[in-house]
CSV table of C-alpha atoms in Angstrom, one decimal:
chain,number,residue,atom,x,y,z
A,1,MET,CA,87.4,88.5,55.0
A,2,ARG,CA,86.3,91.3,53.1
A,3,ASP,CA,84.1,89.1,50.9
A,4,VAL,CA,82.6,87.1,53.9
A,5,LEU,CA,81.5,90.9,55.9
A,6,PHE,CA,80.5,91.4,52.0
A,7,MET,CA,77.8,88.7,52.2
A,8,GLY,CA,76.8,89.2,55.5
A,9,SER,CA,76.1,92.7,55.3
A,10,ILE,CA,73.9,91.6,52.3
A,11,LEU,CA,72.2,88.8,53.9
A,12,ALA,CA,71.9,90.9,56.7
A,13,SER,CA,70.2,93.3,54.8
A,14,VAL,CA,67.7,91.3,52.7
A,15,THR,CA,66.3,89.3,56.3
A,16,HIS,CA,65.8,93.0,57.2
A,17,GLU,CA,63.4,93.7,54.4
A,18,MET,CA,62.0,89.8,54.9
A,19,GLN,CA,61.7,90.1,58.5
A,20,ASN,CA,59.1,93.3,56.8
A,21,VAL,CA,57.6,91.4,54.2
A,22,MET,CA,56.4,88.6,56.3
A,23,ALA,CA,55.1,91.6,59.5
A,24,ILE,CA,53.0,92.3,56.8
A,25,ILE,CA,51.4,88.7,55.7
A,26,LYS,CA,51.1,88.6,60.0
A,27,GLU,CA,49.5,91.6,60.6
A,28,SER,CA,46.7,91.6,57.1
A,29,GLY,CA,46.4,87.7,58.9
A,30,ALA,CA,45.9,89.0,62.2
A,31,LEU,CA,43.7,91.7,61.3
A,32,ALA,CA,41.3,89.2,59.2
A,33,ASP,CA,40.3,87.5,62.1
A,34,ASP,CA,40.1,90.3,64.4
A,35,ILE,CA,37.2,90.9,62.3
A,36,LEU,CA,35.8,88.4,61.4
A,37,LYS,CA,35.8,87.7,65.9
A,38,LEU,CA,34.5,91.0,65.8
A,39,ASN,CA,31.2,90.6,63.9
A,40,GLY,CA,30.6,87.3,66.2
A,41,PRO,CA,28.4,84.3,65.0
A,42,PRO,CA,26.3,83.2,63.5
A,43,ARG,CA,30.0,82.6,61.0
A,44,MET,CA,29.8,82.9,57.4
A,45,ARG,CA,29.8,79.4,55.8
A,46,HIS,CA,32.4,77.5,55.5
A,47,GLY,CA,33.8,80.4,58.3
A,48,ASP,CA,35.6,76.6,60.1
A,49,LYS,CA,38.1,77.0,56.3
A,50,LEU,CA,38.7,80.9,56.7
A,51,ASP,CA,39.6,80.3,60.5
A,52,ASN,CA,41.9,77.3,60.1
A,53,SER,CA,43.9,79.5,57.0
A,54,LEU,CA,44.1,82.3,59.2
A,55,VAL,CA,45.9,80.0,61.8
A,56,ASN,CA,48.1,78.4,59.4
A,57,ILE,CA,50.1,82.2,58.4
A,58,GLN,CA,50.4,83.0,61.8
A,59,GLN,CA,51.7,79.3,62.1
A,60,GLN,CA,53.6,80.0,58.6
A,61,VAL,CA,54.6,83.5,59.4
A,62,GLU,CA,55.7,82.1,63.1
A,63,ARG,CA,58.4,79.2,61.3
A,64,GLY,CA,59.1,81.6,58.8
A,65,ARG,CA,60.6,84.5,61.8
A,66,THR,CA,62.6,81.8,63.6
A,67,LEU,CA,64.4,81.0,60.5
A,68,MET,CA,64.8,84.6,59.5
A,69,LEU,CA,66.1,85.3,63.2
A,70,MET,CA,68.7,82.6,62.4
A,71,LEU,CA,69.8,84.0,59.0
A,72,ASN,CA,69.7,87.7,60.3
A,73,GLY,CA,72.3,86.5,63.1
A,74,PHE,CA,74.1,84.6,60.4
A,75,ALA,CA,75.1,87.3,58.8
A,76,HIS,CA,75.8,90.0,61.4
A,77,ALA,CA,77.8,87.4,63.3
A,78,ALA,CA,81.0,87.6,61.1
A,79,ALA,CA,81.4,91.0,61.8
A,80,ASP,CA,79.7,91.3,65.3
A,81,TYR,CA,82.1,88.2,66.3
A,82,PRO,CA,85.4,88.3,64.4
A,83,GLU,CA,87.4,86.7,67.3
A,84,SER,CA,84.5,85.0,70.6
A,85,GLY,CA,81.6,84.8,71.3
A,86,ASP,CA,79.4,82.3,73.5
A,87,LEU,CA,79.4,78.3,72.4
A,88,ALA,CA,75.8,78.2,73.4
A,89,ARG,CA,74.2,80.8,72.0
A,90,PHE,CA,75.6,79.9,68.2
A,91,ALA,CA,75.2,76.3,68.7
A,92,ARG,CA,71.0,77.3,69.0
A,93,GLN,CA,71.8,79.3,66.0
A,94,ILE,CA,73.1,75.8,64.3
A,95,CYS,CA,70.3,74.0,65.9
A,96,ILE,CA,67.2,75.0,63.7
A,97,PRO,CA,69.0,74.7,60.2
A,98,ALA,CA,70.3,71.3,61.5
A,99,GLN,CA,66.9,70.4,62.3
A,100,ARG,CA,66.5,69.7,59.0
A,101,LEU,CA,69.7,67.8,58.8
A,102,ALA,CA,67.4,65.4,61.2
A,103,HIS,CA,64.6,65.8,59.9
A,104,LEU,CA,65.9,63.6,56.3
A,105,LYS,CA,66.9,61.3,58.4
A,106,GLU,CA,63.9,60.9,60.0
A,107,CYS,CA,65.3,61.7,63.4
A,108,SER,CA,64.9,64.4,66.6
A,109,LEU,CA,68.0,67.1,67.0
A,110,VAL,CA,66.4,68.6,71.1
A,111,PRO,CA,69.7,71.2,72.5
A,112,SER,CA,69.8,71.4,76.1
A,113,LEU,CA,71.5,74.9,75.3
A,114,ASP,CA,70.6,77.5,78.4
A,115,GLY,CA,72.5,78.6,80.6
A,116,PRO,CA,74.9,81.0,80.8
A,117,PRO,CA,77.6,82.6,78.0
A,118,LEU,CA,80.4,79.8,77.0
A,119,VAL,CA,82.6,82.9,75.8
A,120,VAL,CA,85.4,81.1,73.6
A,121,ARG,CA,88.0,81.9,70.8
A,122,GLY,CA,87.4,82.0,67.6
A,123,ASN,CA,85.4,83.6,64.9
A,124,ALA,CA,81.6,83.4,65.1
A,125,LEU,CA,81.9,81.7,61.8
A,126,THR,CA,84.0,78.8,61.9
A,127,LEU,CA,82.3,78.2,65.0
A,128,MET,CA,79.3,77.7,63.6
A,129,GLU,CA,81.0,75.7,61.0
A,130,SER,CA,82.5,73.0,63.3
A,131,ALA,CA,79.2,72.4,65.7
A,132,TYR,CA,77.8,71.7,62.0
A,133,ALA,CA,80.1,69.7,61.0
A,134,GLY,CA,80.1,68.1,64.6
A,135,LEU,CA,75.6,67.6,64.0
A,136,ALA,CA,76.2,66.6,60.7
A,137,ALA,CA,78.9,63.6,61.9
A,138,VAL,CA,77.1,62.5,63.8
A,139,LEU,CA,74.2,62.5,62.4
A,140,GLU,CA,75.6,60.2,59.8
A,141,GLY,CA,75.6,57.2,61.9
A,142,CYS,CA,72.2,57.9,63.4
A,143,GLN,CA,69.3,55.7,62.0
A,144,ALA,CA,65.6,56.6,61.7
A,145,GLY,CA,64.0,57.6,64.8
A,146,ASP,CA,67.0,58.7,66.8
A,147,THR,CA,67.1,61.1,68.7
A,148,LEU,CA,70.3,63.7,69.2
A,149,HIS,CA,70.8,65.7,72.2
A,150,VAL,CA,73.0,68.4,72.0
A,151,SER,CA,74.5,70.2,74.7
A,152,VAL,CA,77.1,72.1,76.5
A,153,ALA,CA,79.4,72.8,79.1
A,154,PRO,CA,81.5,74.8,81.2
A,155,PRO,CA,85.2,73.6,81.3
A,156,GLN,CA,85.9,71.8,84.7
A,157,ALA,CA,89.1,71.9,86.3
A,158,GLY,CA,92.8,71.2,83.7
A,159,GLU,CA,90.3,71.6,80.5
A,160,GLN,CA,91.1,73.9,78.2
A,161,GLY,CA,87.9,75.8,77.3
A,162,PRO,CA,83.9,74.3,77.3
A,163,VAL,CA,82.5,71.6,75.4
A,164,LEU,CA,80.1,71.0,73.0
A,165,ARG,CA,78.3,66.8,73.1
A,166,ILE,CA,76.4,65.4,70.1
A,167,ARG,CA,74.8,62.4,71.7
A,168,ALA,CA,72.5,60.4,69.4
A,169,GLY,CA,70.4,58.2,71.6
A,170,LYS,CA,70.2,54.9,69.8
A,171,SER,CA,73.4,55.1,67.6
A,172,LEU,CA,76.5,53.2,68.4
A,173,ALA,CA,78.8,54.5,65.3
A,174,GLU,CA,81.3,56.6,66.3
A,175,PRO,CA,81.2,59.5,64.5
A,176,GLU,CA,83.3,60.0,61.5
A,177,GLN,CA,86.0,63.3,62.3
A,178,ARG,CA,87.5,63.9,59.3
A,179,THR,CA,85.5,66.4,58.8
A,180,VAL,CA,85.6,68.5,61.8
A,181,ALA,CA,88.6,68.1,63.3
A,182,PRO,CA,90.7,70.0,61.2
A,183,ILE,CA,88.1,73.4,62.0
A,184,MET,CA,88.5,72.3,65.7
A,185,ALA,CA,92.1,72.5,64.6
A,186,GLU,CA,91.8,75.5,63.5
A,187,LEU,CA,90.4,76.6,66.9
A,188,GLY,CA,93.3,75.6,68.9
A,189,GLY,CA,90.9,72.9,70.3
A,190,SER,CA,89.8,69.5,69.9
A,191,CYS,CA,88.1,66.6,69.3
A,192,ARG,CA,86.9,63.0,70.9
A,193,ALA,CA,84.7,60.5,69.1
A,194,GLY,CA,83.0,57.5,70.8
A,195,ALA,CA,80.1,55.0,70.1
A,196,GLY,CA,77.1,57.0,69.4
A,197,PHE,CA,79.1,60.6,70.4
A,198,LEU,CA,81.1,63.4,69.3
A,199,GLU,CA,82.8,66.2,71.8
A,200,LEU,CA,83.7,69.4,71.1
A,201,ARG,CA,86.6,71.1,73.1
A,202,TYR,CA,86.7,74.7,72.5
A,203,VAL,CA,89.7,77.2,74.0
A,204,THR,CA,87.6,80.0,76.3
A,205,ALA,CA,88.6,82.8,75.5
A,206,PRO,CA,90.4,85.4,77.7
A,207,ALA,CA,89.1,88.0,79.6
A,208,GLN,CA,89.1,91.6,78.4
A,209,GLY,CA,91.8,93.3,78.9
A,210,GLU,CA,93.6,89.7,79.1
A,211,ALA,CA,96.9,89.9,76.1
A,212,THR,CA,95.9,86.9,74.0
A,213,PRO,CA,98.3,84.0,73.7
B,1,MET,CA,39.5,91.5,72.3
B,2,THR,CA,40.9,94.0,74.7
B,3,GLN,CA,40.2,97.5,74.5
B,4,GLY,CA,42.5,100.0,75.0
B,5,THR,CA,40.7,103.3,76.1
B,6,GLY,CA,41.9,106.0,73.7
B,7,LEU,CA,45.9,105.4,74.2
B,8,LYS,CA,47.3,107.9,71.5
B,9,ILE,CA,49.8,106.0,70.2
B,10,LEU,CA,52.1,107.0,67.1
B,11,LEU,CA,53.7,104.6,64.8
B,12,ILE,CA,56.6,105.2,63.5
B,13,ASP,CA,57.0,103.1,60.7
B,14,ASP,CA,58.4,103.6,56.6
B,15,GLU,CA,56.9,100.4,56.6
B,16,GLY,CA,53.4,102.4,56.0
B,17,GLU,CA,50.9,98.6,54.6
B,18,PHE,CA,52.7,97.1,58.4
B,19,ALA,CA,52.1,100.4,60.1
B,20,SER,CA,48.3,101.3,58.6
B,21,THR,CA,47.7,97.4,59.0
B,22,LEU,CA,48.7,97.3,62.8
B,23,ALA,CA,47.2,100.8,63.2
B,24,GLU,CA,44.3,99.2,62.7
B,25,ARG,CA,44.3,96.5,64.8
B,26,LEU,CA,45.0,99.1,67.6
B,27,ASN,CA,42.5,101.1,66.6
B,28,LEU,CA,40.2,98.0,66.6
B,29,ARG,CA,40.7,97.0,70.8
B,30,GLY,CA,39.7,101.2,71.4
B,31,TYR,CA,43.8,103.2,70.9
B,32,SER,CA,44.1,106.1,68.6
B,33,THR,CA,47.0,105.5,66.4
B,34,SER,CA,48.6,108.1,63.6
B,35,VAL,CA,51.2,106.5,61.2
B,36,ALA,CA,54.3,108.8,60.5
B,37,LEU,CA,56.6,106.9,57.7
B,38,ASP,CA,60.2,109.0,59.0
B,39,GLY,CA,61.3,110.9,61.8
B,40,GLU,CA,61.2,114.0,60.6
B,41,SER,CA,57.6,113.9,59.7
B,42,ALA,CA,57.4,112.1,63.6
B,43,LEU,CA,59.3,114.7,65.4
B,44,ALA,CA,56.6,117.7,63.7
B,45,ARG,CA,53.5,115.6,64.8
B,46,ILE,CA,55.4,114.4,68.0
B,47,LYS,CA,56.1,118.2,69.2
B,48,ALA,CA,52.6,119.2,68.0
B,49,GLU,CA,50.0,117.0,68.9
B,50,PRO,CA,49.7,115.1,72.9
B,51,PHE,CA,50.7,111.7,71.9
B,52,ASP,CA,50.9,108.9,75.3
B,53,LEU,CA,53.6,106.8,73.6
B,54,ALA,CA,55.3,106.2,70.7
B,55,LEU,CA,56.6,103.0,68.7
B,56,LEU,CA,59.4,103.5,66.4
B,57,ASP,CA,61.1,101.6,64.0
B,58,VAL,CA,65.0,101.7,64.2
B,59,MET,CA,65.5,101.1,60.4
B,60,LEU,CA,64.4,104.6,58.9
B,61,PRO,CA,65.1,105.8,56.4
B,62,GLY,CA,67.2,108.8,56.8
B,63,MET,CA,67.6,109.8,60.6
B,64,HIS,CA,67.9,106.5,62.0
B,65,GLY,CA,65.3,105.4,64.3
B,66,ILE,CA,68.3,105.5,67.5
B,67,GLU,CA,69.0,109.6,66.3
B,68,VAL,CA,64.9,110.0,66.6
B,69,LEU,CA,64.6,108.7,69.7
B,70,ARG,CA,67.2,110.8,71.0
B,71,ARG,CA,65.7,114.2,69.9
B,72,ILE,CA,62.3,112.5,70.9
B,73,ARG,CA,63.7,112.1,74.3
B,74,GLU,CA,64.8,116.3,74.3
B,75,CYS,CA,62.0,117.8,72.9
B,76,ARG,CA,58.9,115.3,74.6
B,77,PRO,CA,61.3,113.7,77.6
B,78,GLU,CA,58.6,112.4,79.2
B,79,LEU,CA,56.7,110.6,76.5
B,80,PRO,CA,57.8,106.5,76.1
B,81,VAL,CA,59.2,105.4,73.2
B,82,ILE,CA,59.3,101.5,72.1
B,83,LEU,CA,61.1,100.1,69.4
B,84,LEU,CA,60.7,97.8,66.8
B,85,THR,CA,63.8,96.4,65.6
B,86,GLY,CA,64.4,93.5,62.9
B,87,ARG,CA,67.7,92.8,63.9
B,88,ALA,CA,68.6,89.8,65.6
B,89,GLY,CA,70.8,90.2,68.8
B,90,ALA,CA,68.8,92.4,70.2
B,91,LYS,CA,71.5,95.1,69.6
B,92,ASP,CA,70.0,97.7,68.1
B,93,GLY,CA,66.8,97.3,70.9
B,94,ILE,CA,69.8,97.2,73.8
B,95,GLU,CA,71.1,100.8,72.5
B,96,GLY,CA,67.8,102.5,72.2
B,97,MET,CA,67.0,100.7,75.6
B,98,LYS,CA,70.3,103.3,77.1
B,99,GLN,CA,68.8,105.7,74.7
B,100,GLY,CA,65.4,105.8,77.2
B,101,ALA,CA,63.2,103.5,75.6
B,102,LYS,CA,60.8,102.5,77.5
B,103,GLY,CA,61.2,98.3,75.6
B,104,TYR,CA,61.7,96.8,73.2
B,105,LEU,CA,60.3,94.0,69.7
B,106,THR,CA,61.4,92.4,67.3
B,107,LYS,CA,59.1,92.3,64.4
B,108,PRO,CA,57.0,90.6,63.3
B,109,VAL,CA,55.5,91.3,66.1
B,110,ASP,CA,53.4,89.2,68.7
B,111,LEU,CA,50.5,91.7,69.6
B,112,SER,CA,50.0,90.6,73.2
B,113,GLU,CA,53.2,91.0,73.7
B,114,LEU,CA,53.0,94.7,72.1
B,115,LEU,CA,49.7,95.2,74.5
B,116,ALA,CA,51.4,94.4,77.4
B,117,LEU,CA,54.5,96.4,77.1
B,118,PHE,CA,51.4,99.0,76.5
B,119,ALA,CA,49.8,97.5,79.9
B,120,ALA,CA,53.5,98.4,81.5
B,121,VAL,CA,54.3,101.9,80.0
B,122,HIS,CA,50.5,103.4,80.9
B,123,PRO,CA,49.5,101.2,83.3
B,124,GLY,CA,45.8,102.8,83.6
B,125,GLY,CA,45.4,103.1,79.0
B,126,ALA,CA,44.7,99.6,78.6
B,127,ASN,CA,43.6,96.5,79.9
B,128,ALA,CA,42.7,93.4,79.9
């Protein structure tokens, strides 16, 4: 665990610096845009190309910002959430890098992860690892053009905890569980697969002050 | 372009390039900005000059931003402070709000969000 915490602290420090770098790029591009707009028409020759470049800078900074925030959250996760955390939040975080996995298979990923926190047992990294392994397992059976829907739901009566559902829109392949099953076992949870879907069942974390079994 | 009405703002950030560029953008909108690169010099300026608002980076070298905020609250309790955080998860921002900050934003800053916060803190000090 010590090495994980060390890696997290280094990663957090570097991502913080990267956010500063992007902040300077963003402000510099925006200042150039401000000055151009202040001059008003008539504009310089090829001014439209310059406008497009400035828009590109802003868009790419925003893209980098999203990735860097995810990476920064990932870096802090091990230290901030060693025993439990919000399943929906971790699933949202892991959907960002998983978008790339989906893109490589020419699929799309649609998260529906809003709602109240669903606090489950397990350290943040293992929880994120389980969600990522689940997404990768379902994607494996997908074809180009397929859409993955990712959602969470609170436990119903008699269930041990919330569930993370990953469902492919078209694929009927049953996802392989060999990667995700050991991770879920480590978390005290379970997984269930069927045609084009995978459900990961977690264990609700005891409320503060409640004894851990 | 949004025009501030001479609101005097102190930007406190050790990233000089970031602070000066943001200051230029705010100046173009009619604000009057100054930059301090660390907590000690920021506190000295706040004691000496009548700023209307401070924009404070949390991760400062030497004195941490939250400590700077606490000291601002001691010497100029009426001065609104908005925090800039670089950290995901908003922990620093929430801690700052507990210490009396009026709001927080994550870097890189969205200027429209920043101006909206200015307007919320100083309703007469900025207009769209």
